C-alpha cells in the first residue's frame, strides 16, 4: 500500500470507528462470531472493503508467474461460472478433480481475506505452485504489476450493468460482511455513481476493454455464455491452448450449467457459513438469468439508467446486451 493511501485508510478508519459507535449497533447483525458489515475505503479512489485495504501492501507486491491465469470481473459478472469452466477445461472434465475443494480454495480470490483476516487469497496463493488460476475484481489499474510483467493471460467477463446491479444488490443483502445495501433505489444510485465495492462498473468494463489488444486479455460476455455456451467454452479453451472433443465439450457445458453448479457444493459457496452468507436473505446461485433486471427496474429508473448509461459509455462502445 502506498504511504499516502495507507494514511488515507487509517484516517478513514479512525473517523469511521469513532463516528460509528452508535450506528455500529444498528448495522451489527448480532451473530455469534461477531461478523459485521464493513465499510469501504479508497485505494487510488476505488472503494474497497476494509479487509481488502488492510492487506493491500501484500496484494500490490504479489508475484505472479507467467503460467498463472487471472480471471477478472466486476462483482457479479459471472466470475464463478468462468472459474468453473476454466477448471473443467484444465482438468479435462474430470468431475472428481473439479470437486477437490470449494471454488475459493481451488482458484483463490487475490485481494480477499476471511473476516478474521487469517485466510487471505494471497496466503492461499503463496502455498500453491504455478500455474494458478486467480480470481480478482480489481479494476485494471489496480491489478498487481507482476501480472503484466510476467505476460499472464487474463479472462475478463463482463455482464450487462442492469443484471449486474440486481445480482449485486441481492448479494449485498445476504453477504453480512458487505456494507448495508439500503433500499433498491439507494443501491441503484450508488451503483450508477461508482460507490459500491470495486468502484464504477463503467470504468471497470472500459478499462479492460481498452487494453484487451495490448495485453493477453480474452474479453467475454455473460450474455454470450447464456446464448451459446458451446461457442464460448470453445473460445475459452482455444485461449488456454486446449482442444476439446465434442463429447468433452458437451460434458463441460453440462457440468457448468447453472442447474449443475447450483447443486454442486464445491461450486455454489454453500461452504461459507450462514453467519457470513445469510441465505434467508438471498442465495449465491440466485437465478443465473439475462433480463432479471426487468423485475426490478421501474419505468422511471430504467429511463434514467439508459440516459446515464449512454452518456457514460459513449466514448467506449462495448457490445453489451441487456437481453438475449
Ligand atoms: S462474485 O461474488 O462476484 O464472484 O459473483 P459472480 O460469480 O461473479 O456472479 C454471481 C452471479 O452469476 C450467476 N451464475 C451463473 N449464471 C448462469 N450460469 C451459471 N453456471 C452461473 N454460475 C453463477 C449467479 O447466479 C449470480 O447471478 P444472479 O443473477 O444473482 O443469479
Coordinates of C-alpha atoms and ligand atoms in Angstrom, one line a residue:
X1 CA 0.0 0.0 0.0
X2 CA 1.4 3.5 -0.8
X3 CA 2.1 5.5 2.2
X4 CA -0.5 8.2 1.5
X5 CA -3.1 5.6 0.7
X6 CA -2.4 3.9 3.9
X7 CA -2.7 7.2 5.8
X8 CA -5.9 7.8 3.9
X9 CA -7.2 4.5 5.1
X10 CA -6.0 4.9 8.7
X11 CA -7.7 8.4 8.9
X12 CA -10.9 7.0 7.5
X13 CA -10.8 4.1 9.8
X14 CA -10.3 6.0 13.0
X15 CA -13.0 8.5 11.9
X16 CA -15.4 5.8 10.9
X17 CA -14.8 3.9 14.2
X18 CA -15.4 6.9 16.4
X19 CA -18.4 8.1 14.4
X20 CA -20.0 4.7 14.1
X21 CA -20.2 3.9 17.8
X22 CA -24.0 4.3 17.7
X23 CA -24.5 3.2 14.2
X24 CA -22.4 0.0 14.6
X25 CA -25.1 -1.4 16.9
X26 CA -27.6 -0.9 14.1
X27 CA -25.5 -2.5 11.4
X28 CA -24.2 -5.3 13.6
X29 CA -26.2 -8.4 13.0
X30 CA -25.6 -9.9 16.4
X31 CA -24.1 -13.1 15.1
X32 CA -22.2 -15.3 17.5
X33 CA -18.9 -14.9 15.6
X34 CA -19.2 -11.1 15.7
X35 CA -19.5 -10.8 11.9
X36 CA -20.4 -7.3 11.0
X37 CA -20.8 -5.4 7.8
X38 CA -17.7 -3.4 6.9
X39 CA -17.2 0.0 5.5
X40 CA -15.4 0.7 2.2
X41 CA -12.1 2.6 2.0
X42 CA -10.5 4.0 -1.1
X43 CA -7.3 2.8 -2.8
X44 CA -6.4 5.1 -5.6
X45 CA -10.0 6.4 -5.4
X46 CA -11.6 2.9 -5.8
X47 CA -13.8 1.9 -2.8
X48 CA -12.8 -1.5 -1.4
X49 CA -13.8 -3.5 1.6
X50 CA -11.9 -2.8 4.8
X51 CA -10.4 -6.3 4.7
X52 CA -9.0 -5.8 1.3
X53 CA -7.4 -2.5 2.2
X54 CA -5.8 -3.9 5.3
X55 CA -3.8 -6.4 3.2
X56 CA -3.3 -4.1 0.2
X57 CA 0.5 -3.9 0.5
X58 CA 0.7 -7.7 0.1
X59 CA -1.7 -7.6 -2.9
X60 CA 0.3 -4.9 -4.6
X61 CA 3.5 -6.9 -4.2
X62 CA 2.1 -10.2 -5.2
X63 CA 4.4 -12.1 -7.6
X64 CA 2.5 -13.7 -10.5
X65 CA 4.2 -16.3 -12.7
X66 CA 4.0 -16.4 -16.4
X67 CA 1.8 -19.6 -16.4
X68 CA -0.8 -18.1 -13.9
X69 CA -4.2 -17.2 -15.3
X70 CA -6.2 -14.3 -14.0
X71 CA -10.0 -14.3 -14.1
X72 CA -11.0 -10.7 -13.7
X73 CA -14.6 -9.4 -13.4
X74 CA -16.6 -6.6 -11.8
X75 CA -18.5 -8.3 -8.9
X76 CA -21.5 -10.5 -10.0
X77 CA -20.5 -10.6 -13.7
X78 CA -20.3 -14.4 -13.7
X79 CA -16.9 -15.0 -12.1
X80 CA -17.7 -18.3 -10.5
X81 CA -19.1 -19.6 -13.8
X82 CA -16.0 -18.7 -15.7
X83 CA -13.8 -20.2 -12.9
X84 CA -15.8 -23.5 -13.1
X85 CA -15.5 -23.6 -16.9
X86 CA -11.7 -23.0 -16.7
X87 CA -11.2 -25.6 -14.1
X88 CA -13.1 -28.2 -16.1
X89 CA -11.1 -27.4 -19.2
X90 CA -7.8 -27.6 -17.4
X91 CA -8.8 -30.9 -15.7
X92 CA -10.3 -32.3 -18.9
X93 CA -13.7 -32.6 -17.4
X94 CA -12.7 -34.9 -14.5
X95 CA -15.6 -34.3 -12.1
X96 CA -13.7 -35.7 -9.1
X97 CA -10.7 -33.3 -9.6
X98 CA -13.0 -30.4 -10.2
X99 CA -14.7 -31.2 -6.9
X100 CA -11.4 -31.4 -5.0
X101 CA -12.2 -28.2 -3.0
X102 CA -14.5 -25.2 -3.0
X103 CA -14.1 -22.5 -5.6
X104 CA -12.3 -20.1 -3.3
X105 CA -9.7 -22.8 -2.4
X106 CA -9.1 -24.1 -6.0
X107 CA -8.9 -20.6 -7.5
X108 CA -8.2 -18.1 -4.7
X109 CA -9.6 -14.6 -4.7
X110 CA -6.4 -12.5 -4.9
X111 CA -7.4 -9.4 -2.8
X112 CA -9.9 -11.0 -0.4
X113 CA -9.5 -12.2 3.1
X114 CA -11.7 -14.0 5.6
X115 CA -13.5 -11.8 8.1
X116 CA -11.0 -12.8 10.8
X117 CA -8.1 -11.8 8.4
X118 CA -6.4 -15.2 8.8
X119 CA -7.2 -16.6 5.4
X120 CA -6.2 -14.2 2.7
X121 CA -6.3 -15.0 -1.0
X122 CA -2.7 -14.2 -1.3
X123 CA -1.8 -16.5 1.7
X124 CA -3.5 -19.3 -0.2
X125 CA -1.8 -18.4 -3.5
X126 CA 1.6 -18.3 -1.8
X127 CA 1.4 -22.0 -1.0
X128 CA 0.1 -23.0 -4.4
X129 CA 2.5 -23.9 -7.2
X130 CA 2.0 -22.1 -10.6
X131 CA 0.1 -22.5 -12.8
X132 CA -2.5 -20.9 -10.6
X133 CA -6.0 -19.7 -11.6
X134 CA -6.6 -16.5 -9.7
X135 CA -9.8 -14.5 -9.2
X136 CA -9.9 -10.8 -8.9
X137 CA -12.4 -8.0 -9.0
X138 CA -9.7 -5.3 -9.2
X139 CA -10.1 -2.7 -11.9
X140 CA -7.2 -3.0 -14.4
X141 CA -5.2 -0.1 -12.9
X142 CA -5.1 -1.9 -9.5
X143 CA -4.0 -5.3 -10.9
X144 CA -0.5 -6.1 -9.4
X145 CA 2.1 -5.1 -11.9
X146 CA 3.7 -8.6 -11.8
X147 CA 0.8 -10.0 -13.9
X148 CA 1.7 -7.7 -16.8
X149 CA 5.4 -8.0 -16.4
X150 CA 5.1 -11.8 -16.5
X151 CA 2.7 -11.6 -19.5
X152 CA -0.1 -13.6 -17.8
X153 CA -3.2 -14.4 -19.7
X154 CA -6.4 -12.8 -18.4
X155 CA -10.0 -13.8 -19.0
X156 CA -12.3 -10.8 -18.4
X157 CA -16.1 -11.5 -18.2
X158 CA -18.5 -8.6 -18.5
X159 CA -22.2 -8.7 -17.7
X160 CA -24.8 -6.0 -18.6
X161 CA -25.0 -3.5 -15.8
X162 CA -28.7 -3.8 -15.1
X163 CA -28.4 -7.6 -14.3
X164 CA -25.1 -6.9 -12.5
X165 CA -26.6 -4.3 -10.1
X166 CA -29.6 -6.6 -9.4
X167 CA -27.3 -9.5 -8.6
X168 CA -25.0 -7.3 -6.5
X169 CA -28.0 -5.9 -4.6
X170 CA -29.2 -9.4 -3.6
X171 CA -25.6 -10.4 -2.8
X172 CA -25.1 -7.5 -0.5
X173 CA -28.4 -8.3 1.2
X174 CA -27.1 -11.8 2.0
X175 CA -23.3 -11.1 2.5
X176 CA -23.0 -9.8 6.0
X177 CA -19.5 -8.5 5.5
X178 CA -20.6 -6.1 2.8
X179 CA -21.9 -2.6 3.6
X180 CA -25.7 -2.4 4.2
X181 CA -27.3 -2.2 0.8
X182 CA -30.1 0.1 1.8
X183 CA -33.2 0.3 -0.4
X184 CA -33.1 -0.8 -4.0
X185 CA -33.4 2.9 -5.1
X186 CA -30.5 3.9 -2.9
X187 CA -28.5 0.9 -4.1
X188 CA -29.1 1.7 -7.8
X189 CA -27.9 5.3 -7.2
X190 CA -24.7 4.0 -5.5
X191 CA -24.1 1.7 -8.5
X192 CA -24.5 4.4 -11.0
X193 CA -22.2 6.8 -9.1
X194 CA -19.5 4.2 -8.5
X195 CA -19.9 4.0 -4.8
X196 CA -20.1 0.2 -4.4
X197 CA -17.2 -2.1 -3.7
X198 CA -14.7 -2.2 -6.5
X199 CA -16.0 1.2 -7.8
X200 CA -17.6 2.1 -11.1
X201 CA -18.9 -0.7 -13.3
X202 CA -18.5 1.7 -16.3
X203 CA -14.8 2.4 -15.7
X204 CA -14.2 -1.3 -14.9
X205 CA -15.5 -2.7 -18.1
X206 CA -13.9 0.1 -20.2
X207 CA -10.5 -0.4 -18.5
X208 CA -10.1 -4.0 -19.6
X209 CA -11.8 -3.4 -23.0
X210 CA -9.3 -0.7 -23.9
X211 CA -6.3 -2.9 -23.0
X212 CA -7.6 -6.2 -24.5
X213 CA -5.4 -5.9 -27.6
X214 CA -2.3 -4.6 -25.8
X215 CA -2.3 -7.4 -23.2
X216 CA -3.3 -11.1 -23.3
X217 CA -7.0 -10.5 -22.4
X218 CA -9.8 -12.6 -23.6
X219 CA -12.9 -10.4 -23.2
X220 CA -16.1 -12.4 -22.9
X221 CA -19.7 -11.7 -22.0
X222 CA -22.2 -13.3 -19.6
X223 CA -24.9 -12.9 -22.2
X224 CA -22.9 -14.7 -24.9
X225 CA -22.3 -17.6 -22.5
X226 CA -26.0 -17.9 -21.8
X227 CA -26.8 -17.7 -25.5
X228 CA -24.3 -20.2 -26.8
X229 CA -22.2 -21.9 -24.1
X230 CA -20.7 -24.3 -26.5
X231 CA -19.3 -21.5 -28.7
X232 CA -18.0 -19.6 -25.6
X233 CA -16.4 -22.7 -24.0
X234 CA -14.6 -23.3 -27.3
X235 CA -13.3 -19.7 -27.3
X236 CA -12.0 -20.1 -23.7
X237 CA -10.4 -23.5 -24.4
X238 CA -8.7 -22.0 -27.5
X239 CA -7.4 -19.1 -25.4
X240 CA -5.9 -21.6 -23.0
X241 CA -4.4 -23.6 -25.8
X242 CA -6.6 -26.7 -25.3
X243 CA -8.6 -28.7 -27.8
X244 CA -11.8 -30.3 -26.7
X245 CA -13.5 -33.3 -28.3
X246 CA -17.2 -32.9 -29.0
X247 CA -18.1 -35.2 -26.1
X248 CA -15.8 -33.4 -23.7
X249 CA -17.2 -30.0 -24.8
X250 CA -20.8 -31.2 -24.1
X251 CA -19.8 -32.7 -20.8
X252 CA -18.2 -29.4 -19.7
X253 CA -21.2 -27.3 -20.8
X254 CA -23.4 -29.7 -18.8
X255 CA -21.3 -29.6 -15.7
X256 CA -21.0 -25.8 -15.7
X257 CA -24.7 -25.1 -16.4
X258 CA -26.5 -23.1 -13.7
X259 CA -28.6 -26.1 -12.6
X260 CA -25.5 -28.3 -12.1
X261 CA -23.4 -25.6 -10.4
X262 CA -26.3 -24.8 -8.0
X263 CA -26.3 -28.4 -6.8
X264 CA -22.5 -28.7 -6.6
X265 CA -21.3 -27.8 -3.0
X266 CA -17.8 -27.2 -4.4
X267 CA -19.2 -24.5 -6.8
X268 CA -22.1 -22.9 -5.0
X269 CA -20.5 -21.3 -2.0
X270 CA -22.5 -23.5 0.4
X271 CA -19.3 -24.0 2.4
X272 CA -19.5 -20.3 3.5
X273 CA -21.2 -20.3 7.0
X274 CA -24.6 -18.8 7.4
X275 CA -23.1 -16.2 9.8
X276 CA -21.5 -14.7 6.7
X277 CA -23.9 -15.6 3.9
X278 CA -27.4 -15.1 5.3
X279 CA -29.3 -17.5 3.0
X280 CA -32.6 -16.3 4.4
X281 CA -32.0 -13.1 2.5
X282 CA -30.8 -14.5 -0.8
X283 CA -28.8 -17.2 -2.4
X284 CA -25.4 -17.0 -4.1
X285 CA -26.6 -19.1 -7.1
X286 CA -29.8 -17.0 -7.3
X287 CA -31.2 -17.0 -10.8
X288 CA -28.4 -17.0 -13.3
X289 CA -30.5 -15.3 -16.0
X290 CA -30.2 -12.5 -18.5
X291 CA -33.0 -9.9 -18.1
X292 CA -34.0 -10.4 -14.4
X293 CA -33.5 -6.6 -14.2
X294 CA -36.9 -6.2 -15.8
X295 CA -38.3 -7.5 -12.5
X296 CA -36.5 -4.8 -10.5
X297 CA -36.3 -1.6 -12.6
X298 CA -39.5 0.5 -12.8
X299 CA -40.0 2.6 -16.0
X300 CA -38.6 5.8 -14.4
X301 CA -35.5 4.1 -13.1
X302 CA -35.0 2.4 -16.5
X303 CA -35.2 5.7 -18.4
X304 CA -32.8 7.4 -16.1
X305 CA -30.4 4.4 -16.2
X306 CA -30.5 4.3 -20.0
X307 CA -29.7 8.0 -20.4
X308 CA -26.9 7.8 -17.9
X309 CA -25.5 4.6 -19.5
X310 CA -25.5 6.1 -23.0
X311 CA -23.7 9.1 -21.7
X312 CA -21.0 7.2 -19.8
X313 CA -20.4 4.6 -22.4
X314 CA -20.4 7.0 -25.4
X315 CA -16.6 7.0 -25.5
X316 CA -16.2 3.3 -25.5
X317 CA -18.9 1.4 -27.3
X318 CA -18.7 -2.1 -25.8
X319 CA -21.3 -4.5 -27.3
X320 CA -23.2 -5.1 -24.1
X321 CA -26.5 -6.8 -24.5
X322 CA -29.4 -6.4 -22.0
X323 CA -31.4 -9.3 -23.4
X324 CA -30.6 -12.4 -25.5
Ligands
LIG1 S1 -19.0 -12.9 -7.3 O1 -19.4 -12.9 -5.9 O2 -18.7 -11.5 -7.7 O3 -17.8 -13.8 -7.5 O4 -20.2 -13.5 -8.1 P1 -20.2 -14.0 -9.6 O5 -19.8 -15.4 -9.6 O6 -19.4 -13.0 -10.5 O7 -21.7 -13.8 -10.1 C1 -22.7 -14.5 -9.5 C2 -23.8 -14.4 -10.5 O8 -23.6 -15.4 -11.5 C3 -24.6 -16.3 -11.6 N1 -24.1 -17.6 -12.0 C4 -24.5 -18.2 -13.2 N2 -25.3 -17.8 -14.1 C5 -25.6 -18.7 -15.1 N3 -24.9 -19.9 -15.3 C6 -24.0 -20.3 -14.3 N4 -23.5 -21.5 -14.5 C7 -23.8 -19.5 -13.2 N5 -23.0 -19.6 -12.1 C8 -23.2 -18.4 -11.4 C9 -25.2 -16.4 -10.2 O9 -26.4 -17.0 -10.1 C10 -25.2 -14.9 -9.9 O10 -26.2 -14.2 -10.7 P2 -27.7 -13.9 -10.2 O11 -28.2 -13.0 -11.3 O12 -27.6 -13.2 -8.9 O13 -28.3 -15.2 -10.1

